[in-house]
């Protein structure tokens, strides 16, 4: 059964109602977090070897054996399968055909919509198929607030907007930053903008943002400096590409609103999260440089670049550097017109 965003919490809070839970999508950190949540709910622990089996790609052939094994200490067993793919279609079908109460959790980052395994999960009433995609905007802000709330920590609105705009696309990395902020605030603490900037102001995501703003203004020197800093901090090319896509999407959203007759100031007010006040001048200069059609073309090129970087053996860092240098050069050319 295909589970939408509103039903995800219900499934994870009561995983015992299902035989197989498939977690797929682009956010590997969110996939792992949800797998751990479902495991904890059902088994009451994360490290009981008698009730929990963890299979990686090299041990996928043990799926049927583990799924049909009896629990020596009582209670339902959980089998977590990492890097699941269509090669597990037959074993999963065999497990479903047998009388076993073991919960199988399939962790399948990047599983295509046409995947036969995914289609099977969406058709079976006793199986749950849950998409795990990077959060943004209000959804991300809501998740940040909830994670901090678990530590009795509040965050000011401007700090929340700033933080949401800088956290990466991976849930695990985002949670790590939030946990660091909660520790900084202490119990029953409150986080102001200055606190958040002090904790994560030098994170790789900020370097990527520096590169995106500089590139869309046409500043090649600052673009190169920020990009190399982001790469040195360990930011993956795919994460850089998605950050640039997010920035260009926001520019295009404002440009599209302006094309429909809104003033620039009114169009800017529709952005969530809003542009950080120290970035508004740079964002405004980029709006003057880029037309709606040019932004649309750049986004199409970025999507093609992401696909190219995901190919086996692709020189992703080189492709990323080359595209961003080209983007900055185009912006510089447009600004002289």
mmCIF file of C-alpha atoms in Angstrom, residues 29-188:
data_model
loop_
_atom_site.group_PDB
_atom_site.id
_atom_site.type_symbol
_atom_site.label_atom_id
_atom_site.label_comp_id
_atom_site.label_asym_id
_atom_site.label_seq_id
_atom_site.Cartn_x
_atom_site.Cartn_y
_atom_site.Cartn_z
ATOM 1 C CA UNK A 29 19.281 9.827 6.498
ATOM 2 C CA UNK A 30 15.490 9.948 6.740
ATOM 3 C CA UNK A 31 15.247 6.358 5.501
ATOM 4 C CA UNK A 32 17.587 5.179 8.265
ATOM 5 C CA UNK A 33 15.824 7.283 10.905
ATOM 6 C CA UNK A 34 12.432 5.836 10.007
ATOM 7 C CA UNK A 35 13.802 2.299 9.910
ATOM 8 C CA UNK A 36 15.205 2.752 13.421
ATOM 9 C CA UNK A 37 11.930 4.262 14.627
ATOM 10 C CA UNK A 38 9.882 1.315 13.353
ATOM 11 C CA UNK A 39 12.386 -1.170 14.803
ATOM 12 C CA UNK A 40 12.357 0.520 18.209
ATOM 13 C CA UNK A 41 8.562 0.585 18.288
ATOM 14 C CA UNK A 42 8.173 -3.100 17.507
ATOM 15 C CA UNK A 43 11.154 -4.651 19.289
ATOM 16 C CA UNK A 44 11.510 -2.139 22.120
ATOM 17 C CA UNK A 45 15.249 -2.003 21.456
ATOM 18 C CA UNK A 46 17.766 -1.535 18.658
ATOM 19 C CA UNK A 47 20.442 -4.046 19.663
ATOM 20 C CA UNK A 48 18.757 -7.320 20.601
ATOM 21 C CA UNK A 49 20.415 -9.966 18.353
ATOM 22 C CA UNK A 50 17.621 -12.442 19.098
ATOM 23 C CA UNK A 51 14.900 -10.157 17.788
ATOM 24 C CA UNK A 52 16.679 -7.963 15.246
ATOM 25 C CA UNK A 53 18.643 -8.982 12.150
ATOM 26 C CA UNK A 54 20.489 -6.453 10.001
ATOM 27 C CA UNK A 55 21.286 -7.511 6.429
ATOM 28 C CA UNK A 56 23.537 -5.589 4.061
ATOM 29 C CA UNK A 57 24.039 -6.152 0.348
ATOM 30 C CA UNK A 58 26.422 -9.077 0.922
ATOM 31 C CA UNK A 59 23.918 -10.919 3.114
ATOM 32 C CA UNK A 60 20.695 -10.344 1.145
ATOM 33 C CA UNK A 61 20.580 -14.083 0.440
ATOM 34 C CA UNK A 62 19.684 -14.653 4.119
ATOM 35 C CA UNK A 63 16.422 -12.713 3.899
ATOM 36 C CA UNK A 64 14.087 -15.726 3.719
ATOM 37 C CA UNK A 65 16.007 -17.541 6.447
ATOM 38 C CA UNK A 66 15.894 -14.573 8.838
ATOM 39 C CA UNK A 67 12.283 -13.671 8.032
ATOM 40 C CA UNK A 68 11.035 -17.183 8.849
ATOM 41 C CA UNK A 69 13.195 -17.788 11.935
ATOM 42 C CA UNK A 70 11.478 -18.056 15.312
ATOM 43 C CA UNK A 71 12.177 -15.583 18.092
ATOM 44 C CA UNK A 72 14.068 -17.423 20.837
ATOM 45 C CA UNK A 73 13.064 -14.934 23.519
ATOM 46 C CA UNK A 74 9.482 -14.289 22.376
ATOM 47 C CA UNK A 75 7.985 -11.298 20.595
ATOM 48 C CA UNK A 76 8.021 -10.396 16.922
ATOM 49 C CA UNK A 77 11.324 -10.240 15.093
ATOM 50 C CA UNK A 78 12.511 -7.442 12.819
ATOM 51 C CA UNK A 79 14.691 -7.898 9.742
ATOM 52 C CA UNK A 80 16.234 -4.673 8.431
ATOM 53 C CA UNK A 81 17.551 -4.928 4.877
ATOM 54 C CA UNK A 82 19.870 -2.198 3.650
ATOM 55 C CA UNK A 83 20.411 -1.308 -0.037
ATOM 56 C CA UNK A 84 17.261 -3.159 -1.096
ATOM 57 C CA UNK A 85 16.582 -3.398 -4.833
ATOM 58 C CA UNK A 86 14.600 -5.408 -7.380
ATOM 59 C CA UNK A 87 16.928 -8.362 -6.836
ATOM 60 C CA UNK A 88 14.933 -8.993 -3.649
ATOM 61 C CA UNK A 89 11.592 -9.253 -5.453
ATOM 62 C CA UNK A 90 11.415 -13.073 -5.417
ATOM 63 C CA UNK A 91 12.654 -13.498 -1.820
ATOM 64 C CA UNK A 92 10.115 -10.930 -0.619
ATOM 65 C CA UNK A 93 7.330 -12.705 -2.525
ATOM 66 C CA UNK A 94 8.373 -16.000 -0.899
ATOM 67 C CA UNK A 95 8.323 -14.395 2.566
ATOM 68 C CA UNK A 96 4.843 -12.983 1.984
ATOM 69 C CA UNK A 97 3.620 -16.425 0.901
ATOM 70 C CA UNK A 98 4.680 -17.970 4.217
ATOM 71 C CA UNK A 99 3.073 -17.844 7.642
ATOM 72 C CA UNK A 100 5.496 -15.644 9.559
ATOM 73 C CA UNK A 101 4.944 -12.591 11.751
ATOM 74 C CA UNK A 102 8.433 -11.137 11.261
ATOM 75 C CA UNK A 103 8.463 -7.499 10.192
ATOM 76 C CA UNK A 104 10.750 -6.875 7.206
ATOM 77 C CA UNK A 105 11.996 -3.317 6.733
ATOM 78 C CA UNK A 106 13.486 -2.648 3.302
ATOM 79 C CA UNK A 107 15.766 0.401 3.081
ATOM 80 C CA UNK A 108 15.967 1.311 -0.622
ATOM 81 C CA UNK A 109 17.510 4.718 -1.382
ATOM 82 C CA UNK A 110 16.974 5.813 -4.964
ATOM 83 C CA UNK A 111 14.523 3.049 -5.876
ATOM 84 C CA UNK A 112 12.859 4.064 -9.150
ATOM 85 C CA UNK A 113 9.088 4.499 -9.423
ATOM 86 C CA UNK A 114 9.018 1.779 -12.093
ATOM 87 C CA UNK A 115 10.736 -0.665 -9.740
ATOM 88 C CA UNK A 116 8.955 -4.021 -9.570
ATOM 89 C CA UNK A 117 9.670 -4.267 -5.839
ATOM 90 C CA UNK A 118 8.079 -0.887 -5.249
ATOM 91 C CA UNK A 119 5.062 -1.813 -7.384
ATOM 92 C CA UNK A 120 4.610 -5.018 -5.375
ATOM 93 C CA UNK A 121 4.700 -3.115 -2.083
ATOM 94 C CA UNK A 122 2.139 -0.588 -3.321
ATOM 95 C CA UNK A 123 -0.276 -3.331 -4.404
ATOM 96 C CA UNK A 124 -0.067 -5.494 -1.265
ATOM 97 C CA UNK A 125 -2.466 -4.488 1.537
ATOM 98 C CA UNK A 126 -0.109 -5.931 4.156
ATOM 99 C CA UNK A 127 2.868 -3.911 2.924
ATOM 100 C CA UNK A 128 3.620 -0.191 3.337
ATOM 101 C CA UNK A 129 5.562 1.826 0.759
ATOM 102 C CA UNK A 130 6.832 5.130 2.169
ATOM 103 C CA UNK A 131 8.689 7.801 0.216
ATOM 104 C CA UNK A 132 11.531 9.556 2.062
ATOM 105 C CA UNK A 133 12.403 12.824 0.365
ATOM 106 C CA UNK A 134 14.321 15.892 1.542
ATOM 107 C CA UNK A 135 12.153 18.340 3.443
ATOM 108 C CA UNK A 136 12.127 22.033 2.693
ATOM 109 C CA UNK A 137 10.278 25.183 3.638
ATOM 110 C CA UNK A 138 7.607 24.866 6.314
ATOM 111 C CA UNK A 139 7.906 21.086 6.520
ATOM 112 C CA UNK A 140 11.594 21.359 7.380
ATOM 113 C CA UNK A 141 10.934 24.143 9.883
ATOM 114 C CA UNK A 142 8.268 21.994 11.532
ATOM 115 C CA UNK A 143 10.681 19.054 11.824
ATOM 116 C CA UNK A 144 13.387 21.281 13.318
ATOM 117 C CA UNK A 145 10.924 22.633 15.881
ATOM 118 C CA UNK A 146 9.827 19.107 16.820
ATOM 119 C CA UNK A 147 13.396 17.835 17.195
ATOM 120 C CA UNK A 148 14.336 20.784 19.406
ATOM 121 C CA UNK A 149 11.063 20.445 21.319
ATOM 122 C CA UNK A 150 12.067 16.923 22.322
ATOM 123 C CA UNK A 151 14.916 18.596 24.260
ATOM 124 C CA UNK A 152 12.669 21.359 25.659
ATOM 125 C CA UNK A 153 14.469 23.888 23.503
ATOM 126 C CA UNK A 154 12.728 26.758 21.704
ATOM 127 C CA UNK A 155 14.034 28.638 18.682
ATOM 128 C CA UNK A 156 13.278 32.185 17.596
ATOM 129 C CA UNK A 157 11.489 32.635 14.266
ATOM 130 C CA UNK A 158 14.363 34.405 12.496
ATOM 131 C CA UNK A 159 16.806 31.769 13.744
ATOM 132 C CA UNK A 160 14.484 29.020 12.507
ATOM 133 C CA UNK A 161 14.227 30.572 9.040
ATOM 134 C CA UNK A 162 18.013 30.995 8.851
ATOM 135 C CA UNK A 163 18.671 27.438 9.988
ATOM 136 C CA UNK A 164 16.127 25.870 7.610
ATOM 137 C CA UNK A 165 17.706 27.671 4.671
ATOM 138 C CA UNK A 166 21.130 26.210 5.501
ATOM 139 C CA UNK A 167 20.561 22.630 6.553
ATOM 140 C CA UNK A 168 21.501 20.086 3.912
ATOM 141 C CA UNK A 169 19.152 17.695 2.157
ATOM 142 C CA UNK A 170 20.109 14.682 4.284
ATOM 143 C CA UNK A 171 17.989 14.096 7.401
ATOM 144 C CA UNK A 172 20.862 12.497 9.363
ATOM 145 C CA UNK A 173 23.078 15.534 8.815
ATOM 146 C CA UNK A 174 20.219 17.871 9.721
ATOM 147 C CA UNK A 175 19.480 15.958 12.930
ATOM 148 C CA UNK A 176 23.170 16.060 13.845
ATOM 149 C CA UNK A 177 23.173 19.855 13.554
ATOM 150 C CA UNK A 178 19.943 20.141 15.563
ATOM 151 C CA UNK A 179 21.328 17.876 18.308
ATOM 152 C CA UNK A 180 24.391 20.114 18.483
ATOM 153 C CA UNK A 181 22.160 23.175 18.838
ATOM 154 C CA UNK A 182 20.108 21.499 21.579
ATOM 155 C CA UNK A 183 23.292 20.741 23.519
ATOM 156 C CA UNK A 184 24.407 24.348 23.077
ATOM 157 C CA UNK A 185 21.072 25.684 24.377
ATOM 158 C CA UNK A 186 20.842 23.309 27.332
ATOM 159 C CA UNK A 187 17.606 22.146 28.956
ATOM 160 C CA UNK A 188 14.674 24.578 28.706
#
